[in-house]
Short mmCIF file of C-alpha atoms and ligand atoms in Angstrom, two decimals:
data_model
loop_
_atom_site.label_atom_id
_atom_site.label_comp_id
_atom_site.label_asym_id
_atom_site.label_seq_id
_atom_site.Cartn_x
_atom_site.Cartn_y
_atom_site.Cartn_z
CA MET A 239 228.74 228.42 -8.36
CA GLN A 240 229.56 224.69 -7.93
CA MET A 241 226.81 222.02 -7.96
CA HIS A 242 227.37 218.98 -5.71
CA GLY A 243 223.88 216.96 -6.32
CA THR A 244 221.84 215.87 -3.84
CA THR A 245 221.84 211.92 -2.59
CA GLY A 246 219.07 209.84 -3.19
CA ALA A 247 217.78 206.77 -1.30
CA ASP A 248 219.52 204.64 -3.27
CA GLY A 249 222.93 206.36 -2.49
CA VAL A 250 222.84 207.94 -6.24
CA ARG A 251 224.12 211.44 -6.64
CA HIS A 252 221.62 213.27 -8.73
CA TYR A 253 222.22 216.48 -11.08
CA ARG A 254 219.79 218.40 -12.85
CA LEU A 255 220.71 221.08 -15.41
CA ARG A 256 218.51 223.18 -17.65
CA LEU A 257 219.26 224.94 -20.94
CA ALA A 258 217.60 227.78 -21.47
CA PRO A 259 218.05 231.42 -22.98
CA GLY A 260 218.96 234.31 -21.34
CA ARG A 261 220.71 237.70 -21.47
CA THR A 262 224.17 238.24 -19.91
CA GLU A 263 226.53 241.44 -19.48
CA LEU A 264 229.20 239.72 -21.42
CA VAL A 265 230.89 243.17 -21.57
CA THR A 266 230.32 246.19 -19.12
CA GLY A 267 227.27 247.80 -19.83
CA VAL A 268 225.73 245.69 -22.59
CA ARG A 269 223.13 243.23 -22.29
CA THR A 270 223.65 240.18 -25.25
CA ALA A 271 220.83 237.71 -25.70
CA THR A 272 222.75 234.03 -24.59
CA TRP A 273 222.07 230.70 -24.10
CA GLY A 274 223.46 228.90 -20.99
CA TYR A 275 223.18 226.00 -18.56
CA ASP A 276 220.93 226.85 -15.45
CA GLY A 277 221.66 230.63 -16.22
CA ALA A 278 221.99 232.92 -19.01
CA TYR A 279 225.47 232.15 -19.69
CA LEU A 280 228.10 228.55 -19.63
CA GLY A 281 227.07 226.48 -16.90
CA PRO A 282 227.62 225.46 -12.58
CA THR A 283 230.73 223.25 -12.08
CA LEU A 284 229.67 219.85 -11.74
CA ARG A 285 231.75 217.93 -8.95
CA ILE A 286 231.64 214.17 -9.07
CA ALA A 287 233.24 212.25 -6.58
CA ARG A 288 235.53 209.36 -8.23
CA GLY A 289 233.54 205.78 -8.05
CA LYS A 290 230.19 207.73 -7.22
CA ARG A 291 227.20 206.83 -9.45
CA VAL A 292 226.01 209.66 -10.49
CA ASP A 293 222.51 210.76 -12.75
CA ILE A 294 222.43 213.64 -14.19
CA SER A 295 219.05 215.13 -15.95
CA VAL A 296 219.60 217.20 -18.46
CA ARG A 297 216.43 219.42 -19.61
CA ASN A 298 216.66 221.42 -23.01
CA ALA A 299 214.47 224.51 -22.68
CA LEU A 300 215.68 226.02 -25.81
CA SER A 301 214.51 225.94 -29.08
CA HIS A 302 217.30 224.35 -30.67
CA VAL A 303 218.05 220.67 -30.62
CA THR A 304 220.81 219.79 -28.53
CA THR A 305 223.37 217.25 -26.78
CA THR A 306 225.93 217.45 -23.66
CA HIS A 307 228.76 215.65 -24.04
CA TRP A 308 230.87 215.19 -20.85
CA HIS A 309 234.10 215.89 -22.73
CA GLY A 310 237.20 214.39 -20.58
CA ALA A 311 234.76 211.30 -19.01
CA ILE A 312 235.37 208.01 -20.12
CA VAL A 313 231.84 206.83 -19.90
CA ASP A 314 229.99 204.47 -22.10
CA GLY A 315 228.99 205.23 -25.51
CA ARG A 316 224.94 205.87 -24.64
CA MET A 317 226.25 208.23 -21.48
CA ASP A 318 228.87 209.97 -24.04
CA GLY A 319 226.28 212.84 -24.92
CA GLY A 320 227.62 212.96 -28.61
CA PRO A 321 226.13 213.89 -31.73
CA HIS A 322 223.80 210.46 -31.57
CA SER A 323 222.17 211.41 -28.24
CA LEU A 324 220.09 214.38 -29.17
CA ILE A 325 217.77 216.17 -26.66
CA LEU A 326 215.39 217.77 -28.88
CA PRO A 327 213.21 221.22 -27.63
CA ASP A 328 211.24 220.64 -24.40
CA GLU A 329 212.91 217.02 -23.76
CA SER A 330 215.24 215.86 -20.92
CA PHE A 331 218.15 213.40 -21.21
CA ARG A 332 219.12 210.92 -18.30
CA PHE A 333 222.82 210.17 -17.75
CA GLY A 334 224.20 207.68 -15.24
CA PHE A 335 227.29 206.74 -15.05
CA SER A 336 230.18 206.45 -12.69
CA LEU A 337 233.90 208.23 -13.19
CA ASP A 338 236.93 205.57 -12.47
CA GLN A 339 239.44 207.97 -13.61
CA PRO A 340 241.54 210.45 -11.56
CA ALA A 341 240.87 213.95 -10.10
CA ALA A 342 240.70 216.06 -13.05
CA SER A 343 239.28 219.35 -14.60
CA LEU A 344 236.82 218.41 -17.49
CA TRP A 345 234.01 220.04 -19.27
CA TYR A 346 230.43 219.79 -20.82
CA HIS A 347 228.86 221.37 -23.62
CA PRO A 348 226.87 220.40 -26.88
CA HIS A 349 228.14 217.84 -29.20
CA VAL A 350 225.29 218.53 -32.23
CA ASP A 351 226.57 217.61 -35.60
CA THR A 352 227.03 220.76 -37.68
CA THR A 353 226.18 222.98 -34.82
CA THR A 354 228.59 222.60 -31.76
CA GLY A 355 230.39 225.77 -33.15
CA PRO A 356 227.29 227.97 -32.27
CA LEU A 357 225.88 226.42 -29.57
CA VAL A 358 228.95 226.52 -27.36
CA TYR A 359 229.55 230.13 -28.68
CA ALA A 360 226.14 231.26 -27.61
CA GLY A 361 227.16 230.31 -24.10
CA LEU A 362 226.69 226.48 -23.71
CA ALA A 363 229.49 225.29 -21.18
CA GLY A 364 230.32 224.22 -17.81
CA MET A 365 233.06 222.53 -15.91
CA LEU A 366 233.30 218.85 -14.27
CA ILE A 367 235.51 218.33 -11.62
CA VAL A 368 236.26 214.94 -10.90
CA ASP A 369 237.16 214.88 -7.19
CA ASP A 370 239.34 211.87 -5.75
CA ASP A 371 239.48 212.44 -2.14
CA ALA A 372 241.45 209.15 -1.77
CA ALA A 373 244.40 210.39 -3.80
CA GLU A 374 246.75 212.29 -1.23
CA SER A 375 247.87 215.12 -3.52
CA SER A 376 243.66 216.21 -3.38
CA ARG A 377 244.07 216.65 0.18
CA LEU A 378 247.38 218.52 -0.08
CA LEU A 379 246.89 221.19 -3.07
CA PRO A 380 244.86 224.07 -2.62
CA ARG A 381 240.84 223.43 -2.30
CA THR A 382 238.65 225.86 -1.34
CA TYR A 383 236.13 226.62 -4.23
CA GLY A 384 236.29 230.14 -5.36
CA VAL A 385 239.07 231.28 -2.91
CA ASP A 386 242.09 229.30 -3.64
CA ASP A 387 240.81 226.58 -5.99
CA VAL A 388 239.44 228.55 -8.64
CA PRO A 389 238.01 227.70 -12.45
CA LEU A 390 238.84 230.23 -15.62
CA VAL A 391 236.97 229.03 -18.70
CA VAL A 392 238.59 231.53 -21.32
CA GLN A 393 236.71 232.53 -24.31
CA ASP A 394 236.53 235.17 -26.77
CA ARG A 395 233.92 236.94 -28.73
CA ARG A 396 232.41 239.21 -31.10
CA LEU A 397 229.33 241.33 -30.44
CA ASP A 398 227.57 243.24 -33.11
CA PRO A 399 226.84 247.00 -33.18
CA GLY A 400 223.52 245.84 -31.50
CA GLY A 401 225.59 244.23 -28.71
CA GLU A 402 224.39 240.63 -29.84
CA LEU A 403 227.06 237.69 -30.11
CA ALA A 404 228.49 238.23 -33.85
CA TYR A 405 229.23 234.26 -35.25
CA MET A 406 230.41 233.50 -38.90
CA THR A 407 229.80 236.68 -40.27
CA SER A 408 232.93 236.64 -42.40
CA PRO A 409 234.40 233.77 -44.94
CA ALA A 410 237.22 233.86 -42.88
CA ASP A 411 235.27 232.52 -40.01
CA ILE A 412 235.33 229.29 -41.58
CA MET A 413 239.04 228.87 -40.65
CA GLY A 414 237.67 229.15 -36.56
CA MET A 415 235.68 231.70 -35.38
CA LYS A 416 237.78 234.34 -33.21
CA GLY A 417 236.56 237.30 -31.15
CA ASP A 418 237.96 240.48 -30.28
CA ARG A 419 236.59 240.67 -26.25
CA PHE A 420 237.62 238.41 -24.07
CA LEU A 421 235.81 236.58 -21.37
CA VAL A 422 236.94 234.78 -18.29
CA ASN A 423 233.83 233.00 -16.63
CA GLY A 424 231.40 235.20 -19.09
CA ARG A 425 232.92 238.13 -18.08
CA GLU A 426 234.89 240.87 -20.00
CA GLN A 427 238.64 241.09 -18.41
CA PRO A 428 237.35 240.89 -14.76
CA TYR A 429 239.53 240.97 -11.99
CA PHE A 430 239.43 238.19 -9.10
CA GLU A 431 240.68 239.31 -5.45
CA ALA A 432 243.19 236.40 -4.90
CA PRO A 433 244.53 235.62 -1.47
CA ALA A 434 248.38 235.91 -1.12
CA GLN A 435 249.12 232.59 -0.47
CA LEU A 436 249.21 229.21 -3.14
CA VAL A 437 246.18 229.74 -5.78
CA ARG A 438 245.53 227.04 -8.20
CA PHE A 439 243.83 227.71 -11.01
CA ARG A 440 241.57 225.04 -13.63
CA LEU A 441 242.00 226.77 -16.90
CA LEU A 442 239.72 225.65 -19.92
CA ASN A 443 240.36 226.97 -23.03
CA GLY A 444 236.75 227.15 -23.65
CA SER A 445 237.08 229.31 -26.91
CA ASN A 446 235.88 227.89 -30.24
CA ALA A 447 239.18 228.47 -32.15
CA ARG A 448 241.46 230.48 -30.55
CA ILE A 449 244.92 229.25 -28.82
CA TYR A 450 246.46 231.07 -25.60
CA ASN A 451 249.87 231.44 -24.80
CA PHE A 452 249.04 232.34 -21.01
CA GLY A 453 251.85 233.92 -18.70
CA LEU A 454 251.49 236.47 -15.85
CA SER A 455 252.51 240.23 -16.24
CA ASP A 456 255.81 240.13 -14.15
CA ASP A 457 256.64 237.27 -15.94
CA ARG A 458 256.18 235.18 -12.72
CA PRO A 459 257.03 231.56 -12.92
CA PHE A 460 253.81 229.04 -11.93
CA GLU A 461 253.85 225.93 -11.30
CA VAL A 462 251.71 223.21 -13.64
CA ILE A 463 250.18 220.75 -11.76
CA GLY A 464 247.44 219.19 -14.05
CA SER A 465 246.79 218.59 -17.37
CA ASP A 466 243.24 217.40 -19.23
CA ALA A 467 242.22 214.31 -17.76
CA GLY A 468 244.55 214.44 -14.34
CA LEU A 469 247.33 215.57 -12.01
CA LEU A 470 251.20 215.21 -13.65
CA CYS A 471 253.83 213.43 -11.95
CA GLU A 472 255.38 216.70 -10.50
CA PRO A 473 254.84 220.29 -10.84
CA VAL A 474 256.20 221.61 -13.76
CA ARG A 475 257.75 225.42 -13.56
CA VAL A 476 256.86 227.72 -16.72
CA THR A 477 256.16 231.12 -17.23
CA ARG A 478 254.28 230.29 -20.48
CA LEU A 479 251.56 227.95 -21.21
CA LEU A 480 249.74 227.10 -24.53
CA LEU A 481 246.75 225.64 -24.53
CA VAL A 482 244.45 224.84 -27.40
CA PRO A 483 240.56 224.96 -27.83
CA GLY A 484 239.27 222.10 -25.50
CA GLU A 485 242.49 221.50 -23.40
CA ARG A 486 242.64 222.20 -19.40
CA ALA A 487 245.33 222.89 -17.55
CA GLU A 488 245.84 223.61 -13.65
CA ILE A 489 248.00 226.03 -12.34
CA VAL A 490 249.43 226.75 -8.97
CA VAL A 491 250.84 230.42 -8.46
CA ASP A 492 252.51 231.57 -5.42
CA LEU A 493 250.91 234.80 -4.18
CA THR A 494 252.79 234.98 -0.67
CA HIS A 495 253.72 238.23 0.52
CA LYS A 496 252.27 239.97 -2.34
CA ARG A 497 249.22 241.32 -0.63
CA GLY A 498 248.35 244.84 -2.88
CA ARG A 499 249.96 244.26 -5.61
CA THR A 500 247.86 243.97 -9.21
CA ILE A 501 249.42 241.04 -11.53
CA GLU A 502 247.59 240.27 -14.91
CA LEU A 503 246.93 236.66 -16.46
CA ARG A 504 247.41 237.06 -20.19
CA SER A 505 248.20 235.86 -23.21
CA TYR A 506 251.34 236.20 -24.93
CA SER A 507 250.33 235.25 -28.32
CA GLY A 508 252.36 237.25 -30.41
CA GLU A 509 255.19 234.85 -28.99
CA ILE A 510 253.69 231.70 -30.55
CA VAL A 511 252.92 232.43 -33.64
CA PRO A 512 256.10 231.72 -36.00
CA VAL A 513 255.65 228.42 -34.37
CA LEU A 514 252.27 227.37 -35.32
CA SER A 515 252.53 227.75 -39.17
CA LYS A 516 254.60 229.57 -41.65
CA GLN A 517 251.47 230.71 -43.39
CA ALA A 518 249.41 231.20 -40.32
CA MET A 519 246.50 231.19 -42.55
CA GLU A 520 244.63 231.37 -39.40
CA LYS A 521 246.23 234.26 -37.71
CA ASP A 522 244.12 237.58 -36.74
CA ARG A 523 245.91 240.29 -35.17
CA PHE A 524 245.52 239.22 -31.83
CA ASP A 525 247.55 235.96 -32.62
CA GLY A 526 250.50 238.49 -33.11
CA GLY A 527 250.16 240.50 -29.61
CA THR A 528 249.82 239.90 -26.26
CA PHE A 529 246.07 240.73 -24.30
CA ASP A 530 245.22 240.75 -21.03
CA LEU A 531 242.55 237.68 -19.85
CA LEU A 532 242.09 238.34 -16.00
CA GLN A 533 243.26 240.92 -13.43
CA LEU A 534 244.77 239.44 -10.24
CA ARG A 535 244.42 241.61 -6.99
CA VAL A 536 246.12 240.56 -4.11
CA VAL A 537 244.34 240.61 -0.76
CA ALA A 538 245.11 239.15 2.34
CA PRO A 539 245.55 235.26 2.54
CA SER A 540 242.32 233.38 3.91
CA GLY A 541 241.63 229.91 5.69
CA HIS A 542 243.68 227.29 4.69
CA ILE A 543 247.28 227.61 3.21
CA SER A 544 248.66 225.19 0.91
CA LYS A 545 252.27 223.80 0.52
CA LEU A 546 252.90 222.18 -2.98
CA PRO A 547 253.82 218.64 -2.66
CA ASP A 548 256.99 217.59 -4.79
CA ARG A 549 255.19 214.29 -6.07
CA LEU A 550 251.47 214.54 -7.18
CA ALA A 551 250.36 211.29 -9.07
CA GLN A 552 251.95 208.41 -10.42
CA MET A 553 251.86 207.31 -14.34
CA PRO A 554 251.64 203.91 -15.43
CA ALA A 555 254.34 202.68 -18.29
CA LEU A 556 253.52 203.46 -21.49
CA ARG A 557 252.99 200.84 -24.51
CA PRO A 558 254.44 201.92 -27.29
CA ASP A 559 254.10 198.79 -29.21
CA ALA A 560 250.60 198.32 -29.21
CA PRO A 561 249.04 197.98 -32.86
CA HIS A 562 249.03 201.21 -35.00
CA ARG A 563 246.89 203.21 -36.60
CA ARG A 564 247.80 206.54 -38.59
CA LEU A 565 245.20 209.92 -38.79
CA VAL A 566 245.82 212.71 -41.07
CA LEU A 567 244.39 215.80 -41.13
CA GLY A 568 243.53 217.95 -44.21
CA VAL A 569 242.08 220.92 -45.28
CA ALA A 570 240.55 221.81 -49.11
CA GLU A 571 242.46 224.55 -50.95
CA ASP A 572 239.95 226.62 -51.89
CA VAL A 573 237.98 226.56 -48.49
CA MET A 574 237.68 230.35 -48.25
CA THR A 575 236.22 230.67 -51.68
CA LEU A 576 233.48 227.45 -50.84
CA ALA A 577 232.93 229.13 -47.63
CA GLY A 578 231.73 231.89 -49.59
CA ASP A 579 229.37 229.99 -51.43
CA ALA A 580 227.94 227.87 -48.78
CA LYS A 581 224.18 228.26 -47.59
CA GLY A 582 224.00 229.26 -44.01
CA ARG A 583 221.44 227.30 -41.24
CA GLY A 584 219.65 230.28 -40.34
CA HIS A 585 220.03 232.98 -37.71
CA ASP A 586 218.05 230.97 -34.63
CA GLY A 587 220.60 231.56 -32.27
CA PRO A 588 220.06 234.10 -29.64
CA GLY A 589 219.18 237.90 -30.79
CA GLY A 590 219.25 236.31 -34.03
CA MET A 591 222.75 234.85 -33.88
CA ASN A 592 223.59 233.67 -37.33
CA LEU A 593 224.33 229.33 -36.82
CA GLY A 594 227.10 229.35 -39.31
CA ILE A 595 227.59 227.29 -42.36
CA GLY A 596 227.60 224.02 -40.56
CA GLY A 597 227.84 220.59 -42.52
CA GLN A 598 230.41 221.29 -46.08
CA ARG A 599 233.13 219.38 -46.54
CA PHE A 600 235.92 221.79 -46.15
CA PHE A 601 238.30 219.94 -43.24
CA SER A 602 238.52 216.18 -43.53
CA ILE A 603 240.40 213.47 -41.05
CA ASP A 604 242.08 210.72 -43.64
CA ARG A 605 240.44 212.44 -46.51
CA ASP A 606 236.89 211.43 -45.48
CA TYR A 607 234.57 214.12 -43.83
CA PHE A 608 232.14 213.18 -41.19
CA SER A 609 228.93 211.05 -42.03
CA PHE A 610 226.63 209.43 -39.43
CA ASP A 611 226.63 206.27 -42.06
CA ARG A 612 230.34 205.45 -42.14
CA THR A 613 231.76 204.01 -38.85
CA ASN A 614 235.74 205.24 -39.38
CA MET A 615 237.21 202.15 -36.72
CA LYS A 616 236.21 199.61 -34.89
CA LEU A 617 238.02 198.67 -31.91
CA ALA A 618 238.26 196.20 -29.59
CA LEU A 619 236.99 196.69 -25.84
CA GLY A 620 239.62 196.77 -23.44
CA SER A 621 242.66 197.10 -26.25
CA THR A 622 245.30 200.01 -26.57
CA GLU A 623 246.65 201.49 -29.16
CA VAL A 624 249.04 203.90 -30.78
CA TRP A 625 247.98 206.57 -32.73
CA ASP A 626 249.66 208.37 -35.22
CA LEU A 627 248.70 211.53 -36.18
CA GLY A 628 249.50 213.88 -39.23
CA ASN A 629 248.70 217.37 -40.74
CA THR A 630 249.17 218.02 -44.39
CA SER A 631 247.11 221.00 -43.84
CA LYS A 632 248.51 224.70 -43.26
CA MET A 633 246.89 225.19 -40.12
CA ALA A 634 247.43 223.79 -36.44
CA HIS A 635 244.40 221.56 -35.17
CA PRO A 636 243.56 220.45 -31.51
CA VAL A 637 242.61 216.50 -32.14
CA HIS A 638 240.23 215.34 -29.59
CA ILE A 639 239.15 211.74 -28.57
CA HIS A 640 236.14 210.54 -26.95
CA GLY A 641 235.87 207.61 -24.75
CA THR A 642 239.57 207.66 -23.36
CA SER A 643 242.57 209.41 -21.91
CA PHE A 644 245.39 209.19 -23.75
CA ARG A 645 249.46 209.58 -23.49
CA ILE A 646 251.92 211.19 -25.89
CA LEU A 647 254.42 209.03 -26.61
CA THR A 648 256.77 211.45 -29.04
CA ARG A 649 255.93 214.69 -30.88
CA ASN A 650 258.22 214.68 -33.90
CA GLY A 651 260.42 211.89 -32.87
CA SER A 652 260.89 213.48 -29.18
CA ALA A 653 259.61 213.12 -26.25
CA PRO A 654 256.68 215.69 -25.26
CA PRO A 655 257.57 218.49 -23.13
CA ALA A 656 256.79 217.60 -19.62
CA VAL A 657 253.64 219.71 -19.29
CA GLU A 658 252.51 217.17 -22.00
CA GLN A 659 253.88 213.72 -20.55
CA GLY A 660 250.47 213.39 -18.39
CA TRP A 661 247.09 212.40 -19.33
CA LYS A 662 245.77 214.22 -22.36
CA ASP A 663 242.19 213.89 -24.52
CA THR A 664 242.88 216.96 -26.53
CA VAL A 665 246.10 217.78 -28.61
CA LEU A 666 247.22 220.09 -30.75
CA VAL A 667 249.13 219.15 -34.02
CA ARG A 668 251.00 221.76 -35.99
CA PRO A 669 251.29 221.77 -39.62
CA ALA A 670 253.72 218.78 -40.88
CA GLU A 671 254.14 217.53 -37.11
CA HIS A 672 253.97 214.05 -36.46
CA LEU A 673 252.70 212.87 -32.91
CA ARG A 674 252.39 209.59 -31.57
CA ILE A 675 249.78 208.61 -29.17
CA VAL A 676 248.79 205.72 -26.73
CA ALA A 677 245.09 204.98 -25.51
CA ARG A 678 243.38 202.57 -23.73
CA PHE A 679 239.48 201.55 -24.57
CA THR A 680 237.89 200.63 -21.42
CA LYS A 681 234.39 201.73 -22.03
CA ARG A 682 231.89 200.11 -24.45
CA ALA A 683 230.30 202.48 -27.64
CA GLY A 684 228.05 200.49 -30.33
CA ASP A 685 226.83 201.48 -33.69
CA ASP A 686 223.93 203.46 -32.17
CA ALA A 687 225.95 205.82 -29.98
CA PRO A 688 229.71 205.36 -31.10
CA TYR A 689 232.44 207.53 -29.64
CA MET A 690 233.72 210.62 -32.20
CA TYR A 691 237.26 211.71 -33.10
CA HIS A 692 237.65 214.85 -34.23
CA CYS A 693 239.43 218.06 -34.68
CA HIS A 694 238.18 221.10 -31.51
CA ILE A 695 238.08 223.84 -33.45
CA LEU A 696 234.61 223.89 -33.77
CA GLU A 697 233.82 225.24 -37.03
CA HIS A 698 236.42 222.29 -38.20
CA GLU A 699 234.63 220.00 -36.20
CA ASP A 700 231.09 220.92 -37.85
CA ASN A 701 232.61 220.98 -41.45
CA GLY A 702 234.04 217.40 -41.47
CA MET A 703 236.65 217.24 -39.42
CA MET A 704 235.42 214.48 -37.81
CA GLY A 705 234.87 210.46 -37.60
CA GLN A 706 233.70 207.76 -35.05
CA PHE A 707 234.41 204.60 -33.67
CA THR A 708 232.85 202.02 -31.84
CA VAL A 709 234.11 199.98 -29.19
CA THR A 710 232.96 196.25 -28.73
CU1 C2O B 163 234.93 219.17 -26.56
CU2 C2O B 163 233.93 215.85 -28.89
O1 C2O B 163 234.14 217.03 -27.84
CU1 CU B 164 234.74 215.07 -25.47
CU1 CU B 165 240.71 221.82 -37.34
#
């Protein structure tokens, strides 16, 4: 389902979203209590044209406080939907902004301090596509929604014996909540009838904690055309693609002449564990193996058939000489023991789902834990900065920054791989790695609604691994 909004007399495009409870057949034959945006699980794909003014009214019909954050959208702090912009039960929040950024696949989700993890896990998330019809590549690429331009929200969930969502049911879950059921667009291992032509998939790793190493069952190469916040300079041919929680990629799979074939999109997770961390304290049995996510059943070609352009986008030159800051990610050594003793936040989620133990001081950035009372950094409006990201812990953390898109200058001293050379807003930092990223801060965020930077493993974010900064 996509939502283009309606244009008012003022020329502004209006969208309405409503968060409410429902029941969903996530897994065949089981009706699970869930929360969703305009539906029982997940939400509509919002289409926003670059430069167009939008007005989005978000109504909270849940009994739990929420917010709605536009992940990857470069908007003022007050419109960012972070932890300061609460929407109480039965209340609404009106967002107004326009996006001046390249065409990209962004997403939205709640961002409440201490309960972002359970809220997203309950089903609250959706895609936000920025369209830029002025860009030539946008006209050339596959663009018929649901036919050859398909969003794929990839998530994992665990169900209890009664078929309800199980969240943080063991102390080990504090390392990052992982499930054993794999959902694409809210359904366990579904199939998609793909036309025998170039098909574009907008992949979102919408999982709380799991990393996927995407590939196709016949090891066919595919083209990566976009990263988090825009198209790459040119298509990059790969057979595997790693996506960490919060990250997106746009890929194009060539199914020409493959009518009648069945191909699985799967995660070759077993291939990546050794590079993630030696101890791999966050690893579960799926991280050691291969599992299917989505079946592609190739059917007759349909509609307009695209050809992949050689050049996709132009990238501005990097500014590696900008002022530096250093951020170091850390995890308390005894986190599992501490988690066992922590007091929970109740069972008020859908179907009595646990709301976790958010609010603990287990995961840190620069030895600090998130606090509303501390502004961790004050940036100047219009400034460009280089951030050095380090990781002294034994697990990998996806770092996400609000209010900007960044580029990776170096990963461990070398240029990043081609798929990481475009616009990013979320990036993996493995144990002992050292990344340098460069970002420009063009929107304002004051003390009333600062921007966040945090780990996108939501259980880490909820338990300290987040900071806030102003841009003035
Ligand atoms: Cu996707 Cu600060 O979040
Ligand atoms: Cu974000
Ligand atoms: Cu983390």
